[in-house]
mmCIF file of the C-alpha atoms, coordinates in Angstrom:
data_MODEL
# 
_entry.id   MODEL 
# 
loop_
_atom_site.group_PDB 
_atom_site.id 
_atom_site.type_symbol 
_atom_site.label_atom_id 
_atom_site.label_alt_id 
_atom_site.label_comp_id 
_atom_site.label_asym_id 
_atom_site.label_entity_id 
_atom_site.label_seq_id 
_atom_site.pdbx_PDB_ins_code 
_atom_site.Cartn_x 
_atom_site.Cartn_y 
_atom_site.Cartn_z 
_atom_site.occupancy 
_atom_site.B_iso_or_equiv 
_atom_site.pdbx_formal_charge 
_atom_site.auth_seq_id 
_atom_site.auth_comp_id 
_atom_site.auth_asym_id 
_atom_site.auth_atom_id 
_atom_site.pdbx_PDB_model_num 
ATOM 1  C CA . UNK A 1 1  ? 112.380 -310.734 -93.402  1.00 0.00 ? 1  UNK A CA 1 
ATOM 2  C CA . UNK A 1 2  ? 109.799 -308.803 -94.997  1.00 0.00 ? 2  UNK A CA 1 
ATOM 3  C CA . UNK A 1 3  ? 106.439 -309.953 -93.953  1.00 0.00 ? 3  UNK A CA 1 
ATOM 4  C CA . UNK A 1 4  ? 103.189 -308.458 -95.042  1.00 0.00 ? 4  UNK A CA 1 
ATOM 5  C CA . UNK A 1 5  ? 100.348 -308.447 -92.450  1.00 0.00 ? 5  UNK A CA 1 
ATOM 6  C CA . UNK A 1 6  ? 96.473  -308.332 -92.930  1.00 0.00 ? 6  UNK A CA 1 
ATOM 7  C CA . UNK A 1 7  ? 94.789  -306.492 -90.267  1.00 0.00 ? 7  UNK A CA 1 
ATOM 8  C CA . UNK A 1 8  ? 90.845  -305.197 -90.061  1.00 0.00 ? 8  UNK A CA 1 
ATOM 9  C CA . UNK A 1 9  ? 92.100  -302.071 -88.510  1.00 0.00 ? 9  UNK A CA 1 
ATOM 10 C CA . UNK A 1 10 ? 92.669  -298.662 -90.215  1.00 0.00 ? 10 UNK A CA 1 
ATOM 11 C CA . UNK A 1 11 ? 96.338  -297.597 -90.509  1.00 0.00 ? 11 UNK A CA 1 
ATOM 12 C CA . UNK A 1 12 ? 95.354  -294.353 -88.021  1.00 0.00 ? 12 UNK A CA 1 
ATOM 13 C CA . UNK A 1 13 ? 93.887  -296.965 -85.209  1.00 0.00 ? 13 UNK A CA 1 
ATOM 14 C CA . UNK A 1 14 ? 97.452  -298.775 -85.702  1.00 0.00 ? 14 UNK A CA 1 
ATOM 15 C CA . UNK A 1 15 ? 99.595  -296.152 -85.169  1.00 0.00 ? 15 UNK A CA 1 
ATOM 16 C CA . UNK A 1 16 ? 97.532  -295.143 -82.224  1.00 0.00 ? 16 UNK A CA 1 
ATOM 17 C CA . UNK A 1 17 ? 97.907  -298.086 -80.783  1.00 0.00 ? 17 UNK A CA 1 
ATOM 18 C CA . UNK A 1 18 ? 101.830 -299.031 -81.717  1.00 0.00 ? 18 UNK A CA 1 
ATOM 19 C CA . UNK A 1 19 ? 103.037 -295.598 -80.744  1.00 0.00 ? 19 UNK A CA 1 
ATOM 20 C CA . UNK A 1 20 ? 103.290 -292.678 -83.352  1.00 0.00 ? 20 UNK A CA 1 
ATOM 21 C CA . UNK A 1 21 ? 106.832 -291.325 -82.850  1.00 0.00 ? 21 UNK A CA 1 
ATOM 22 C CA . UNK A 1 22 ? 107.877 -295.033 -84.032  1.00 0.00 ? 22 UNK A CA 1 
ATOM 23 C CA . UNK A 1 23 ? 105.934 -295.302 -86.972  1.00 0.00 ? 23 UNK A CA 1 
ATOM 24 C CA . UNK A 1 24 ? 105.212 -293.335 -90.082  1.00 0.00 ? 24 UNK A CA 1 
ATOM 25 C CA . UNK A 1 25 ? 102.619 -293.656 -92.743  1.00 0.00 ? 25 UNK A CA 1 
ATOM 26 C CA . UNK A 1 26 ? 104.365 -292.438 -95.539  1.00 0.00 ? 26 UNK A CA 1 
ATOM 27 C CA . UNK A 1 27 ? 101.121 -293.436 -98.113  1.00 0.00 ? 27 UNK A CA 1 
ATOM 28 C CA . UNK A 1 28 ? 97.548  -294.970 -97.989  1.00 0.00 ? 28 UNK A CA 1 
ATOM 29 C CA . UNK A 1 29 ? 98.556  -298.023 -97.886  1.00 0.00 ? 29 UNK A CA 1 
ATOM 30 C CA . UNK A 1 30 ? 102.345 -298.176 -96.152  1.00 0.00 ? 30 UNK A CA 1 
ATOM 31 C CA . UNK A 1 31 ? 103.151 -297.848 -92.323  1.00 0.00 ? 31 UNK A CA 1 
ATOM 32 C CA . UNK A 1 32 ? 106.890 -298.221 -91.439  1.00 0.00 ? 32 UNK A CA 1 
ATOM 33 C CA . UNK A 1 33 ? 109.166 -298.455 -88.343  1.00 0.00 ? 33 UNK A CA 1 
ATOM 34 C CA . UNK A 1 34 ? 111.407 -295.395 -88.991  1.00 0.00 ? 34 UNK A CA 1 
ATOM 35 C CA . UNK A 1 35 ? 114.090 -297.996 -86.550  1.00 0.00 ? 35 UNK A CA 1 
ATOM 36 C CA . UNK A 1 36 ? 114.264 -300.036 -90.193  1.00 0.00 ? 36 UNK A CA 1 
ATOM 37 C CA . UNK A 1 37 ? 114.418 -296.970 -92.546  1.00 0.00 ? 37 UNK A CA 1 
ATOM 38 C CA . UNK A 1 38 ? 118.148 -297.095 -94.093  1.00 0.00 ? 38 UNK A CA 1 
ATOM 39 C CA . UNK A 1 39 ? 117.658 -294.315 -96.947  1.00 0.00 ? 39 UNK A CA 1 
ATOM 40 C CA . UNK A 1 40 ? 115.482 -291.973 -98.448  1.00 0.00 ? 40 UNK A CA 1 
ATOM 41 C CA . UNK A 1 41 ? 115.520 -291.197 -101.872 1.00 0.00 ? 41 UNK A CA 1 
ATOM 42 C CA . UNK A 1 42 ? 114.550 -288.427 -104.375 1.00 0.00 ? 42 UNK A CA 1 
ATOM 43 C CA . UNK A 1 43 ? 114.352 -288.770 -108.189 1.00 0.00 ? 43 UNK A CA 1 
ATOM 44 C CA . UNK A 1 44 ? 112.868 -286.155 -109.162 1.00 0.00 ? 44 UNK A CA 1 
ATOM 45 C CA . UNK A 1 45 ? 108.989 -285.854 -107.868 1.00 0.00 ? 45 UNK A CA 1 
ATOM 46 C CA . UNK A 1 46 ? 109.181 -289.355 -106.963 1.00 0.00 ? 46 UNK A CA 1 
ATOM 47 C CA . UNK A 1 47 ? 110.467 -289.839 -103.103 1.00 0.00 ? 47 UNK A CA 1 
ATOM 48 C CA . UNK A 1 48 ? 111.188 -293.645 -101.938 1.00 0.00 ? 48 UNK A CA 1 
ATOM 49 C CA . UNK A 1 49 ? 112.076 -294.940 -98.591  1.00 0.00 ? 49 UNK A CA 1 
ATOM 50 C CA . UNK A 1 50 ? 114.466 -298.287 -98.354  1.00 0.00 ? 50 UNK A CA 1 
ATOM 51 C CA . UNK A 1 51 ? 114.356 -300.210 -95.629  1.00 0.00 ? 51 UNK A CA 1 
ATOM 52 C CA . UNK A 1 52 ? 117.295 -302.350 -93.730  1.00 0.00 ? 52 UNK A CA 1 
ATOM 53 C CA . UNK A 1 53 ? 115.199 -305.450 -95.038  1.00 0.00 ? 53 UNK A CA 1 
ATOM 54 C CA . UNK A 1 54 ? 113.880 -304.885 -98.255  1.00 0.00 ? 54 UNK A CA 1 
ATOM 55 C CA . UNK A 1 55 ? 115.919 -303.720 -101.802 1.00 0.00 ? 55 UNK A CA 1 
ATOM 56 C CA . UNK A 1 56 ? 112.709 -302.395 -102.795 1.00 0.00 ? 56 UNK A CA 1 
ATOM 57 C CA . UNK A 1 57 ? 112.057 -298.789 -102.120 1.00 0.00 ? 57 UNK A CA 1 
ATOM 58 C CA . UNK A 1 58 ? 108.457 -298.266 -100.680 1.00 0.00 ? 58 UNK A CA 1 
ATOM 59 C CA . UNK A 1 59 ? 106.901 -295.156 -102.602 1.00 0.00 ? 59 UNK A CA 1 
ATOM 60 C CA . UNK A 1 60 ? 105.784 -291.835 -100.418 1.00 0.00 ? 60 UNK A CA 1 
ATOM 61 C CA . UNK A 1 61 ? 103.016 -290.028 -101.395 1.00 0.00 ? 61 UNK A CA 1 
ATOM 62 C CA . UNK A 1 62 ? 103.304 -286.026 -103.271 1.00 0.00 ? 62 UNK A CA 1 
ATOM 63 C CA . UNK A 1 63 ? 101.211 -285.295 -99.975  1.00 0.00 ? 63 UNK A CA 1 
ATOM 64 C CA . UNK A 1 64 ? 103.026 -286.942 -96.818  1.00 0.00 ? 64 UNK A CA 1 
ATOM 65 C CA . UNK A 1 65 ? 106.449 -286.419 -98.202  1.00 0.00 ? 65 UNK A CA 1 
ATOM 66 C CA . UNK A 1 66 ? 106.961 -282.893 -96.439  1.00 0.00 ? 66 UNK A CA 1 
ATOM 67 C CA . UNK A 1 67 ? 105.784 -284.821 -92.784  1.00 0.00 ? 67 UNK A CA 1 
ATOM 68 C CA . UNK A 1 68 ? 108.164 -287.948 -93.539  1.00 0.00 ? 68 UNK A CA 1 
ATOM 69 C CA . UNK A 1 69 ? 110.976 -285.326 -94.108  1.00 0.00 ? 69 UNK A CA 1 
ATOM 70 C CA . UNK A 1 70 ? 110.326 -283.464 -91.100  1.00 0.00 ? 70 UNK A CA 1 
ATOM 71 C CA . UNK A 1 71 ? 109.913 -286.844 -89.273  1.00 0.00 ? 71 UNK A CA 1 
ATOM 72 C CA . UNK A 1 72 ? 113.212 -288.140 -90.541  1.00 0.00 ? 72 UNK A CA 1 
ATOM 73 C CA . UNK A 1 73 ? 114.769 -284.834 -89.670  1.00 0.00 ? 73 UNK A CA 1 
ATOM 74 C CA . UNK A 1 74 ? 114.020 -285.385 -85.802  1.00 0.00 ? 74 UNK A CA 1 
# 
């Protein structure tokens, strides 16, 4: 279930603290558990990432999509 969580913590203290090699910020706004990350998906400049527990695609920025595909290549 997709659950959306309010924290007063920046997304950098977070994935300090949860453990970067699990999670990737793939915008301002969007950290994900690459465990949960089912597909990624071009259309043309626009790059999306499904995840096992959401239809919805979650957008990646124009300027982490080169680190999410070197993260997903790992």
């Amino acid at each position: 279930k997709l659950q959306n969580i309010l924290v007063r913590k920046s997304l950098k203290q977070l994935i300090n603290q949860l453990g970067h090699k699990n999670f990737l910020q793939i915008h301002r706004s969007h950290l994900v558990n690459r465990n949960h990350i089912i597909e990624y998906k071009r259309k043309g400049r626009n790059h999306r990432l499904r995840l096992e527990f959401s239809n919805d695609g979650l957008p990646i920025s124009r300027r982490r999509q080169g680190d999410v595909k070197k993260a997903l290549a790992e």
